[in-house]
Coordinates of C-alpha atoms in Angstrom, one line a residue:
M11 CA 191.8 50.2 99.8
S12 CA 194.9 51.3 101.7
T13 CA 196.5 50.8 105.1
I14 CA 199.9 50.9 106.9
C15 CA 202.8 48.5 106.5
P16 CA 203.2 46.5 109.8
Y17 CA 207.0 46.2 109.7
C18 CA 209.3 49.1 110.8
G19 CA 208.7 52.4 112.5
V20 CA 208.6 54.3 109.2
G21 CA 204.9 53.4 108.8
C22 CA 204.6 53.5 105.0
R23 CA 201.1 53.7 103.6
L24 CA 200.3 51.2 100.9
K25 CA 197.3 50.2 98.9
L26 CA 195.9 46.9 97.7
N27 CA 195.4 46.9 93.9
K28 CA 193.8 43.6 92.9
D29 CA 196.6 41.1 93.9
K30 CA 199.4 43.7 94.3
I31 CA 200.7 45.9 97.0
L32 CA 201.6 49.4 95.8
P33 CA 202.9 52.5 97.7
E34 CA 200.9 55.6 98.4
N35 CA 202.1 59.1 98.6
Y36 CA 201.8 59.6 102.3
I37 CA 203.4 61.8 105.0
T38 CA 206.0 59.2 106.0
N39 CA 207.0 57.3 102.9
K40 CA 206.3 59.9 100.1
G41 CA 205.3 57.2 97.6
M42 CA 208.0 54.7 98.4
L43 CA 208.0 51.2 99.7
C44 CA 210.6 48.6 100.5
I45 CA 210.6 45.0 99.5
K46 CA 209.3 43.8 102.8
G47 CA 206.2 45.9 102.5
S48 CA 205.7 45.0 98.8
T49 CA 205.6 41.2 99.6
L50 CA 203.1 41.4 102.5
L51 CA 200.4 39.4 100.6
E52 CA 202.8 36.4 100.6
T53 CA 202.6 36.4 104.4
V54 CA 198.9 36.5 105.2
N55 CA 197.9 32.8 104.8
S56 CA 200.8 30.7 105.8
G57 CA 201.3 29.5 109.4
R58 CA 198.2 31.2 110.7
I59 CA 196.4 30.3 113.9
L60 CA 192.7 30.0 113.0
Y61 CA 191.1 28.5 116.1
P62 CA 191.5 28.5 119.9
Y63 CA 193.7 25.8 121.3
L64 CA 193.7 24.2 124.8
D65 CA 196.5 21.7 125.5
N66 CA 197.3 21.5 121.8
K67 CA 193.7 20.7 120.8
E68 CA 191.3 22.8 118.9
V69 CA 188.4 24.0 121.1
E70 CA 185.5 26.4 121.0
W71 CA 186.1 30.0 122.1
K72 CA 183.8 29.6 125.2
K73 CA 185.8 26.6 126.5
A74 CA 189.2 28.4 126.0
L75 CA 188.0 31.5 127.7
E76 CA 186.3 29.7 130.6
Y77 CA 189.4 27.6 131.3
T78 CA 191.7 30.6 131.0
T79 CA 189.8 33.0 133.3
I80 CA 189.0 30.4 136.0
K81 CA 192.8 29.8 136.3
M82 CA 193.5 33.5 136.1
K83 CA 191.1 34.3 139.0
R84 CA 192.8 31.7 141.2
I85 CA 196.2 33.1 140.4
I86 CA 195.2 36.8 140.9
R87 CA 193.8 36.0 144.3
K88 CA 197.3 34.9 145.4
G89 CA 198.6 38.3 144.4
K90 CA 197.8 40.6 141.5
D91 CA 201.5 40.8 140.4
S92 CA 201.5 37.0 140.0
L93 CA 199.8 37.5 136.6
G94 CA 202.3 38.8 134.0
I95 CA 201.3 40.4 130.7
Y96 CA 203.9 40.8 127.9
I97 CA 202.6 42.5 124.8
G98 CA 204.0 43.3 121.3
A99 CA 204.1 46.6 119.5
Q100 CA 202.8 45.3 116.2
I101 CA 199.1 45.5 117.1
P102 CA 197.0 48.7 117.0
T103 CA 197.2 51.3 119.7
E104 CA 193.5 50.7 120.8
D105 CA 194.2 47.0 121.4
Q106 CA 197.3 47.8 123.4
Y107 CA 195.3 50.5 125.4
L108 CA 192.6 48.0 126.2
A109 CA 195.2 45.5 127.5
V110 CA 196.7 48.3 129.7
K111 CA 193.3 49.2 131.0
L112 CA 192.5 45.6 131.9
G113 CA 196.0 44.7 133.2
K114 CA 197.4 47.7 134.9
G115 CA 193.9 49.2 135.8
F116 CA 191.2 46.6 136.5
I117 CA 193.4 43.7 137.5
G118 CA 196.1 45.9 138.9
T119 CA 199.2 43.9 138.0
A120 CA 202.6 45.6 138.0
S121 CA 204.0 42.7 135.9
F122 CA 203.1 44.3 132.6
D123 CA 205.6 45.2 129.9
S124 CA 205.9 45.7 126.1
N125 CA 208.5 44.2 123.8
V126 CA 209.4 47.9 123.2
R127 CA 211.6 47.2 126.2
L128 CA 213.9 45.3 123.8
C129 CA 214.3 48.2 121.3
M130 CA 213.3 51.7 122.2
A131 CA 213.1 51.9 126.0
S132 CA 216.6 53.4 126.2
A133 CA 215.8 56.1 123.6
A134 CA 212.6 57.0 125.5
F135 CA 214.5 57.3 128.7
A136 CA 217.2 59.5 127.1
L137 CA 214.8 61.8 125.4
K138 CA 212.7 62.2 128.5
Y139 CA 215.7 63.1 130.5
A140 CA 217.2 65.5 127.9
F141 CA 214.0 67.2 126.7
G142 CA 211.3 66.4 129.2
D143 CA 209.4 64.3 126.6
P144 CA 210.1 60.7 125.4
S145 CA 209.6 61.8 121.8
P146 CA 212.0 62.7 119.0
T147 CA 212.5 66.4 118.4
A148 CA 212.6 65.9 114.6
S149 CA 210.4 64.2 112.1
Y150 CA 210.9 62.4 108.8
D151 CA 210.2 65.7 106.9
D152 CA 213.4 67.0 108.5
I153 CA 215.3 64.4 106.5
D154 CA 214.6 66.3 103.3
K155 CA 215.9 69.6 104.7
A156 CA 219.0 68.5 106.7
E157 CA 222.5 69.4 105.6
T158 CA 224.2 66.7 107.7
Y159 CA 223.2 63.3 109.0
L160 CA 225.1 61.9 112.0
L161 CA 224.2 58.2 112.1
I162 CA 225.4 56.3 115.2
G163 CA 224.9 52.6 115.5
V164 CA 222.1 52.5 112.9
N165 CA 222.0 51.1 109.3
P166 CA 219.1 52.7 107.5
A167 CA 220.3 51.6 104.1
S168 CA 219.4 48.1 105.1
N169 CA 216.8 48.5 107.9
F170 CA 215.0 51.7 106.9
P171 CA 215.4 51.8 103.1
V172 CA 212.6 54.3 102.5
L173 CA 214.2 56.8 104.9
W174 CA 217.6 56.0 103.4
N175 CA 216.3 56.8 99.9
R176 CA 215.2 60.2 101.2
M177 CA 218.6 60.8 102.6
I178 CA 220.4 59.9 99.4
S179 CA 218.0 62.1 97.4
N180 CA 218.7 65.0 99.7
K181 CA 222.4 64.3 99.4
L182 CA 222.2 64.6 95.6
K183 CA 219.9 67.6 95.6
R184 CA 221.4 69.7 98.5
K185 CA 224.8 68.1 98.9
A186 CA 224.0 66.9 102.4
K187 CA 226.7 64.9 104.1
I188 CA 226.3 61.5 105.7
I189 CA 228.6 60.6 108.6
V190 CA 228.3 57.0 109.9
I191 CA 229.8 55.9 113.2
D192 CA 229.7 52.1 113.6
P193 CA 232.0 49.2 114.5
I194 CA 230.9 47.5 111.3
Y195 CA 231.2 48.7 107.7
T196 CA 227.5 48.5 107.0
D197 CA 225.5 49.2 103.8
S198 CA 225.0 52.8 105.1
A199 CA 228.8 53.2 105.8
Q200 CA 229.6 52.1 102.3
Q201 CA 227.6 55.1 100.9
A202 CA 228.6 57.6 103.6
D203 CA 230.8 60.7 103.0
L204 CA 232.6 59.8 106.2
Y205 CA 232.8 56.4 107.9
V206 CA 234.2 56.2 111.4
R207 CA 235.0 52.7 112.5
I208 CA 234.7 52.7 116.3
P209 CA 235.4 49.9 118.7
P210 CA 232.2 48.4 120.3
G211 CA 231.2 50.2 123.5
K212 CA 233.4 53.2 123.0
D213 CA 230.9 55.7 121.5
I214 CA 231.1 57.7 124.8
L215 CA 234.8 58.4 124.2
L216 CA 234.2 59.8 120.8
L217 CA 231.1 61.8 121.7
N218 CA 232.7 63.4 124.7
S219 CA 235.7 64.3 122.6
I220 CA 233.4 66.0 120.1
A221 CA 231.8 67.9 122.9
Y222 CA 235.3 68.9 124.2
L223 CA 236.0 70.6 120.8
L224 CA 232.6 72.4 120.8
I225 CA 233.3 73.8 124.2
K226 CA 236.9 74.7 123.4
K227 CA 235.8 76.6 120.3
N228 CA 233.0 78.2 122.3
I229 CA 230.2 76.8 120.1
I230 CA 227.5 76.7 122.7
R231 CA 224.1 77.7 121.1
I232 CA 222.0 76.2 123.9
E233 CA 223.5 75.8 127.4
P234 CA 221.6 73.0 129.0
E235 CA 221.0 72.4 132.7
N236 CA 223.9 70.8 134.5
F237 CA 226.3 72.2 131.9
K238 CA 229.0 73.1 134.4
E239 CA 229.2 69.6 135.7
F240 CA 229.1 68.2 132.2
K241 CA 231.9 70.5 131.1
E242 CA 234.1 69.4 134.0
V243 CA 234.0 65.8 132.8
V244 CA 234.2 66.5 129.1
M245 CA 237.4 68.5 129.4
K246 CA 239.2 65.2 130.3
Y247 CA 238.5 63.9 126.7
Q248 CA 241.1 65.8 124.7
P249 CA 241.0 64.5 121.0
E250 CA 244.8 64.0 121.0
R251 CA 244.4 61.4 123.8
I252 CA 241.1 59.9 122.8
S253 CA 242.1 59.4 119.1
K254 CA 244.8 56.9 120.2
I255 CA 242.4 55.0 122.4
I256 CA 239.7 54.6 119.7
N257 CA 242.0 54.6 116.7
V258 CA 240.3 57.5 115.0
K259 CA 242.3 60.5 113.7
E260 CA 242.2 63.8 115.5
D261 CA 241.3 65.5 112.2
T262 CA 238.2 63.2 111.9
I263 CA 237.0 64.2 115.4
S264 CA 237.6 67.8 114.6
Y265 CA 235.8 67.6 111.2
I266 CA 232.7 66.1 112.9
A267 CA 232.6 68.8 115.5
D268 CA 232.9 71.5 112.9
R269 CA 230.4 70.0 110.6
I270 CA 227.6 69.6 113.1
A271 CA 228.3 73.1 114.4
Q272 CA 228.1 74.7 111.0
S273 CA 225.2 72.8 109.4
K274 CA 221.6 71.7 110.1
T275 CA 222.2 68.3 111.5
L276 CA 220.0 65.3 112.2
F277 CA 221.3 63.2 115.0
M278 CA 220.0 59.6 114.4
W279 CA 220.8 56.4 116.3
G280 CA 219.4 52.9 116.4
M281 CA 219.9 49.6 118.2
G282 CA 223.7 50.0 118.1
V283 CA 223.1 52.6 120.9
N284 CA 219.9 51.4 122.5
Q285 CA 221.0 47.8 123.0
T286 CA 224.1 48.5 125.1
E287 CA 224.8 48.8 128.8
R288 CA 225.3 52.6 128.6
A289 CA 222.4 53.2 126.2
V290 CA 220.6 56.0 128.1
D291 CA 223.9 57.8 128.9
T292 CA 224.9 57.6 125.2
G293 CA 221.5 58.9 124.1
I294 CA 221.7 61.8 126.5
L295 CA 225.2 62.6 125.2
I296 CA 224.0 62.6 121.5
S297 CA 221.1 64.8 122.5
T298 CA 223.6 67.2 124.3
L299 CA 225.6 67.5 121.1
A300 CA 222.4 68.6 119.4
M301 CA 221.7 71.2 122.1
L302 CA 225.3 72.6 122.1
T303 CA 225.2 73.1 118.3
G304 CA 221.6 74.5 118.3
N305 CA 220.3 71.6 116.3
V306 CA 217.1 71.0 118.2
D307 CA 214.2 73.2 117.3
I308 CA 215.2 74.2 113.8
E309 CA 213.7 72.8 110.5
G310 CA 216.1 70.2 109.1
S311 CA 217.7 69.4 112.4
G312 CA 217.0 67.5 115.6
V313 CA 217.3 64.3 117.4
L314 CA 215.6 61.3 115.7
P315 CA 216.3 57.8 117.0
L316 CA 215.0 55.3 114.4
T317 CA 212.2 53.0 115.7
G318 CA 212.2 49.3 114.8
Q319 CA 208.6 48.4 115.2
H320 CA 205.8 50.1 113.4
N321 CA 203.8 50.9 116.5
S322 CA 206.5 51.2 119.1
M323 CA 205.6 54.9 119.7
G324 CA 201.9 53.9 119.9
A325 CA 202.8 51.3 122.6
R326 CA 204.2 54.1 124.8
E327 CA 201.2 56.3 124.1
A328 CA 198.9 53.5 125.1
G329 CA 200.9 53.0 128.3
A330 CA 202.0 49.4 127.4
L331 CA 205.7 49.9 128.4
A332 CA 206.3 49.1 132.1
G333 CA 206.2 52.3 134.2
M334 CA 203.9 54.1 131.7
L335 CA 200.2 54.9 131.4
P336 CA 198.1 56.2 128.5
G337 CA 198.8 59.7 127.3
L338 CA 202.6 59.4 127.9
R339 CA 202.0 59.4 131.7
Y340 CA 204.2 57.7 134.2
V341 CA 203.4 55.6 137.3
D342 CA 206.0 57.5 139.4
N343 CA 203.9 60.7 138.9
E344 CA 201.1 60.5 141.5
E345 CA 199.0 63.2 139.9
E346 CA 199.1 61.5 136.5
V347 CA 198.2 58.1 138.0
E348 CA 195.2 59.5 139.8
E349 CA 194.1 61.2 136.5
V350 CA 193.9 57.8 134.9
E351 CA 192.2 56.1 137.9
R352 CA 189.5 58.8 137.9
F353 CA 189.1 58.5 134.1
W354 CA 188.6 54.7 134.5
N355 CA 186.3 55.2 137.5
L356 CA 188.7 53.1 139.7
P357 CA 189.4 53.5 143.4
K358 CA 192.6 55.2 144.3
Y359 CA 195.6 52.8 144.3
S360 CA 194.0 50.4 141.9
I361 CA 196.9 51.1 139.5
P362 CA 200.2 49.9 141.1
R363 CA 202.8 52.6 141.7
H364 CA 205.6 50.2 141.1
Y365 CA 206.3 48.2 137.9
Y366 CA 208.3 45.2 136.6
T367 CA 210.0 45.2 133.3
I368 CA 210.3 41.9 131.3
T369 CA 213.9 41.8 132.5
E370 CA 212.6 41.7 136.1
M371 CA 209.6 39.5 135.2
Y372 CA 212.0 36.9 133.9
K373 CA 213.5 36.6 137.4
L374 CA 210.2 36.7 139.1
I375 CA 209.1 33.7 137.0
E376 CA 212.3 31.9 138.1
E377 CA 211.5 32.7 141.8
R378 CA 207.9 31.4 141.3
K379 CA 206.4 34.8 142.1
I380 CA 204.8 35.1 138.7
K381 CA 202.5 32.1 138.1
A382 CA 200.8 33.0 134.8
L383 CA 202.0 34.8 131.7
W384 CA 199.8 36.2 129.0
I385 CA 201.9 36.8 125.9
I386 CA 200.2 39.0 123.2
G387 CA 201.6 39.4 119.7
T388 CA 205.3 38.7 120.4
N389 CA 207.7 35.8 120.4
P390 CA 209.9 35.9 123.5
V391 CA 211.2 32.4 123.2
V392 CA 213.3 33.7 120.3
S393 CA 213.7 37.4 121.1
L394 CA 214.7 37.5 124.8
P395 CA 218.2 37.0 126.1
Q396 CA 218.9 33.6 127.6
A397 CA 216.1 32.4 125.3
R398 CA 216.8 28.8 126.0
K399 CA 216.5 29.3 129.7
F400 CA 213.3 31.4 129.2
A401 CA 211.7 28.6 127.3
D402 CA 212.5 26.3 130.2
L403 CA 211.1 28.8 132.7
L404 CA 207.7 28.7 131.0
S405 CA 207.3 25.2 132.5
Y406 CA 207.5 26.8 136.0
L407 CA 204.2 28.6 135.3
D408 CA 200.7 27.4 136.1
L409 CA 199.3 29.1 133.0
V410 CA 200.8 30.2 129.7
I411 CA 198.5 32.0 127.3
V412 CA 199.8 33.0 123.9
Q413 CA 197.6 35.3 121.7
D414 CA 199.0 35.6 118.2
A415 CA 198.1 35.5 114.5
Y416 CA 200.8 32.9 113.7
F417 CA 202.2 29.8 115.2
T418 CA 205.6 30.7 116.6
E419 CA 208.3 29.1 118.7
T420 CA 206.5 30.5 121.7
T421 CA 203.1 29.0 121.0
K422 CA 204.7 25.5 121.4
F423 CA 204.9 26.2 125.2
A424 CA 201.3 27.5 125.5
D425 CA 198.5 26.0 127.6
V426 CA 196.1 28.2 125.8
I427 CA 196.4 29.8 122.3
F428 CA 194.1 32.6 121.2
P429 CA 193.9 33.2 117.4
A430 CA 194.3 36.9 116.6
L431 CA 193.6 38.7 113.3
S432 CA 196.7 40.0 111.5
W433 CA 197.8 42.8 109.2
G434 CA 195.1 44.0 106.9
E435 CA 192.3 42.1 108.7
R436 CA 191.8 44.6 111.4
E437 CA 191.6 48.4 111.9
G438 CA 192.9 50.9 114.4
I439 CA 195.6 53.5 114.7
H440 CA 199.4 53.4 115.0
T441 CA 202.1 56.0 115.6
A442 CA 205.2 56.0 113.4
G443 CA 208.7 56.7 114.9
D444 CA 208.4 60.4 114.1
R445 CA 205.1 61.0 116.0
T446 CA 202.9 60.5 112.9
V447 CA 199.5 58.9 113.9
G448 CA 197.9 57.0 111.1
Y449 CA 194.8 55.0 110.5
L450 CA 195.1 51.2 109.7
S451 CA 192.2 50.3 107.5
K452 CA 190.8 46.8 107.1
I453 CA 191.6 45.6 103.6
L454 CA 191.4 41.8 103.9
E455 CA 188.8 39.4 105.4
G456 CA 189.8 37.5 108.5
K457 CA 190.2 33.7 108.5
G458 CA 188.8 30.9 110.6
E459 CA 187.7 32.0 114.1
A460 CA 190.5 34.6 114.6
R461 CA 189.4 37.8 116.3
P462 CA 191.0 41.2 116.7
D463 CA 193.1 41.5 119.8
W464 CA 190.8 44.1 121.4
M465 CA 187.9 41.7 121.2
I466 CA 189.9 38.8 122.8
I467 CA 191.0 41.2 125.6
Q468 CA 187.4 42.3 126.2
D469 CA 186.2 38.7 126.3
V470 CA 188.8 37.9 128.9
A471 CA 187.8 41.0 130.9
N472 CA 184.2 40.1 130.9
Y473 CA 184.8 36.5 131.9
L474 CA 186.8 37.8 134.8
G475 CA 183.8 39.8 135.9
F476 CA 184.7 43.3 134.6
E477 CA 182.1 45.0 132.4
F478 CA 183.8 46.0 129.1
K479 CA 181.1 47.0 126.6
Y480 CA 182.8 48.2 123.5
T481 CA 180.9 47.4 120.4
N482 CA 183.7 48.2 118.0
I483 CA 187.3 49.5 118.0
E484 CA 186.2 53.0 117.3
D485 CA 184.5 53.0 120.7
I486 CA 187.9 52.3 122.2
F487 CA 189.6 54.9 120.1
N488 CA 187.1 57.6 121.2
E489 CA 187.9 56.7 124.9
F490 CA 191.6 56.5 124.5
K491 CA 192.0 59.8 122.6
L492 CA 190.3 61.6 125.6
L493 CA 193.3 60.5 127.7
T494 CA 195.6 62.4 125.3
K495 CA 193.7 65.7 125.8
N496 CA 196.2 68.5 126.7
R497 CA 199.0 65.9 126.7
I498 CA 202.0 66.0 124.4
D499 CA 200.4 63.4 122.1
D500 CA 197.0 65.1 121.9
I501 CA 194.7 63.6 119.3
S502 CA 191.5 64.3 121.2
N503 CA 189.8 66.3 118.4
L504 CA 190.7 63.9 115.6
T505 CA 188.6 61.2 113.9
Y506 CA 189.6 58.0 112.0
K507 CA 188.8 59.8 108.8
E508 CA 191.2 62.6 109.5
L509 CA 193.9 60.2 110.5
E510 CA 193.8 58.5 107.1
K511 CA 196.1 61.4 105.9
G512 CA 198.3 61.0 108.9
Y513 CA 198.6 63.5 111.8
R514 CA 202.0 64.3 113.3
W515 CA 201.6 65.8 116.8
P516 CA 204.0 68.7 117.3
V517 CA 206.7 68.6 119.9
K518 CA 208.7 71.4 121.5
P519 CA 211.3 70.5 124.2
K520 CA 210.1 71.5 127.7
I521 CA 213.7 71.5 129.0
F522 CA 217.3 71.2 127.8
R523 CA 219.2 69.1 130.3
T524 CA 222.4 67.1 130.3
R525 CA 224.6 65.3 132.7
P526 CA 228.2 64.2 132.9
V527 CA 228.8 60.8 131.2
E528 CA 232.1 59.2 132.2
F529 CA 233.4 56.3 130.1
E530 CA 233.5 53.0 132.0
K531 CA 235.8 50.3 130.7
Y532 CA 234.3 47.2 129.3
D533 CA 235.8 43.8 130.0
L534 CA 239.1 43.3 128.2
I535 CA 238.9 41.0 125.1
E536 CA 241.5 38.3 125.0
D537 CA 243.1 37.2 121.7
N538 CA 240.8 34.2 121.4
E539 CA 237.6 36.2 122.3
F540 CA 235.1 38.1 120.2
I541 CA 232.4 40.7 120.6
V542 CA 229.4 39.4 118.8
I543 CA 227.0 42.1 117.6
T544 CA 223.5 41.1 116.7
G545 CA 221.2 42.9 114.1
R546 CA 218.8 42.6 111.2
T547 CA 219.3 41.4 107.7
K548 CA 217.8 43.1 104.7
G549 CA 215.2 40.5 104.0
H550 CA 213.9 39.5 107.5
W551 CA 212.4 41.3 110.4
N552 CA 212.5 40.5 114.1
T553 CA 211.9 36.8 114.8
R554 CA 210.7 36.0 111.2
T555 CA 207.1 35.4 112.5
R556 CA 205.8 37.2 109.4
S557 CA 208.7 37.6 107.0
S558 CA 209.6 33.9 106.9
K559 CA 206.2 33.3 105.3
S560 CA 207.4 35.3 102.2
W561 CA 209.0 33.2 99.5
S562 CA 210.5 36.4 98.0
L563 CA 212.1 37.5 101.2
N564 CA 213.6 34.1 101.9
V565 CA 215.2 34.1 98.4
I566 CA 217.0 37.4 99.0
S567 CA 217.9 37.0 102.6
D568 CA 221.1 35.7 104.1
D569 CA 220.7 32.5 106.1
D570 CA 221.6 32.1 109.7
Y571 CA 225.3 32.8 109.6
I572 CA 227.9 34.3 111.8
F573 CA 229.9 36.8 109.8
L574 CA 233.7 37.0 110.5
D575 CA 236.7 38.9 109.3
I576 CA 238.5 37.1 106.5
E577 CA 241.8 37.3 108.3
I578 CA 240.2 35.8 111.4
C579 CA 238.8 33.0 109.3
N580 CA 242.3 32.3 107.9
K581 CA 243.8 32.4 111.4
L582 CA 241.2 29.9 112.7
H583 CA 241.3 27.8 109.6
I584 CA 237.6 28.4 108.9
K585 CA 236.2 28.5 105.3
D586 CA 232.9 29.9 104.1
G587 CA 230.1 27.6 105.2
N588 CA 232.1 25.8 107.9
D589 CA 230.2 25.3 111.1
V590 CA 231.6 27.2 114.1
K591 CA 230.9 26.9 117.8
I592 CA 230.1 30.1 119.6
I593 CA 230.6 29.8 123.4
T594 CA 229.5 32.1 126.2
G595 CA 228.8 31.8 129.9
E596 CA 225.2 30.8 128.9
G597 CA 226.3 27.8 126.8
Y598 CA 227.1 27.4 123.1
T599 CA 225.4 27.2 119.7
V600 CA 226.6 26.0 116.3
V601 CA 226.1 28.0 113.1
P602 CA 227.8 28.2 109.7
A603 CA 230.4 31.0 109.2
K604 CA 230.7 33.6 106.4
C605 CA 234.1 35.2 105.9
V606 CA 233.7 38.9 104.8
D607 CA 235.8 42.0 104.4
W608 CA 233.3 44.4 106.0
I609 CA 234.2 43.2 109.6
K610 CA 237.6 43.7 111.1
G611 CA 239.4 42.1 114.0
N612 CA 237.7 40.3 116.9
I613 CA 234.2 41.5 116.1
A614 CA 231.5 39.2 114.6
F615 CA 228.0 40.0 113.3
M616 CA 225.1 37.6 113.7
P617 CA 221.4 38.1 112.7
F618 CA 219.1 37.6 115.6
H619 CA 216.1 36.5 113.5
W620 CA 216.8 32.8 114.1
G621 CA 217.4 33.1 117.8
H622 CA 220.7 31.3 118.0
T623 CA 222.5 34.3 119.6
N624 CA 219.8 34.9 122.1
K625 CA 220.0 31.4 123.4
I626 CA 223.6 32.2 124.5
M627 CA 223.0 35.9 125.2
D628 CA 223.5 37.0 128.8
W629 CA 221.2 39.4 130.7
K630 CA 223.5 42.5 130.6
I631 CA 221.2 45.6 130.6
D632 CA 221.2 49.3 130.7
R633 CA 220.8 50.1 134.4
E634 CA 218.1 52.8 133.8
S635 CA 216.0 51.5 130.9
K636 CA 216.5 47.8 131.7
E637 CA 216.9 47.3 127.9
P638 CA 219.1 44.2 127.1
A639 CA 222.6 44.8 125.7
Y640 CA 222.3 42.7 122.6
K641 CA 225.2 44.5 121.0
H642 CA 228.0 43.4 123.3
L643 CA 228.1 39.6 123.6
K644 CA 231.5 38.4 124.7
A645 CA 232.2 34.9 123.2
R646 CA 234.8 32.5 122.1
I647 CA 234.5 31.1 118.5
E648 CA 236.2 28.0 117.3
P649 CA 235.8 25.5 114.4
F650 CA 233.1 22.9 115.2
M651 CA 234.0 19.3 114.8
S652 CA 230.9 17.1 114.7

């Protein structure tokens, strides 16, 4: 019995052999598996929600559904957008699709978003602008054939170890070069052929300077739309000037330009780009370098932002991200919206032509315009910026529904809790970060009265008076796949059986487009201020909802520290393990410090898994994607005296 790992966007296939998890030789993982995947059996029983709850008391499903839908109806009558739905990308595509059909279609709320907003929204915006399609131009197979990897703000050695093993293997076999650009000397940087330490927020300076050299040397393999305007701006970024600003040698900038021009290059980025205020601009700039050097539509090259959640791509295909509809359609395209309305047999204008991201929904709750929030498979009380304030705002709502497999920090604030099945207990499809659609088999029996998410969503729909008559998840799959027909992500002719081997839908850029990207100065950092960068640790994942249940992962994982430069520790008279106070405009939090040599200057690193940073994280966002800027928290740090 085999299925797909539920953690990162690699989407490794694994099998259950008695009481062990073993890797399978599959299209994405090639017979490899990381420690998180191998310890999954340790996570399936602990902390599970097994029964419906109403006001913290176990109740029957009928009572929970009746109570919820009676209140929902009253709230929807006051305005459809007053019901908010916020869904996670860890559940199968069919379940997400059904939530979209109910929420955006039959109910007609514009207050619907996915937690993909927190990780891959910026990459999707950048790719759609640059290539006309919100999908990567490369796949994981290109890793094995690339000659150069340009990694910007991503640490695959820690966060995507299966992909990293493929990179290292290719480096040994084909002498591929690894270039890492990052403010922090990460695990990946330690093994790179070239590490470029760049100040936070100044990627645009370096990337424009590389483009300057490509243009100066007349290395233009693909001339994108708006190239003239792009060139006018880029020619201001002479390496001799930029090198002094970012403290990177001219020779280094020149080497990168020559290397990506002369070799098959994979351009890969992660949250270090996506979770910044200029994320979409930076993604477009990286994509432009790929165009200029001809590294787009050639085997072993391309643009491949690395996806954090195993079904982030599937969430976009299902239409779960605010502003999207199934089949990678968009609500600002009238023809595409009408196609979906006709398919669902809905009157015209049933689907709203406007949308609210979770960033905006947060404010709508504060303004009492959203009166109910249905949270499905995600833990926003830990994961959102201003998390402490968000938890307080939940008390403003008339109804909070949390649908999850585990008790979380968010379930504590729920009026109603729906128990969902978890990894291994349900089936469906997902799409890995390189467009590979795979089938998730059921390999474990469910527990208690937990149900698959699609069944809970269908029950809510029927109690609301809509007639949803799916007998199993394959019925939903057969409907959803028709909405992909003749679309980029077309799987309309495939079956579950065929998807067990994995199917990667092809992509060919529709357009090549760029735009000028000017550097905008960030706030100056005073001597007593720091930029706190958040990220993952090796052992844990997201808000630890699942990974904290594993004894093995807890043993190997760093605890909730803030990591500081040894010299800064000495200056502030801080020793390893001392508590420090981190102060921002949102308040403060207290955590122990670790003094390390892989961070330099007034930069700090803090894992986000425990949520301390998000409590004091402001709501800075990318202006286009509305993705929060978790990578640029300005703070003061001082010893804490209790």
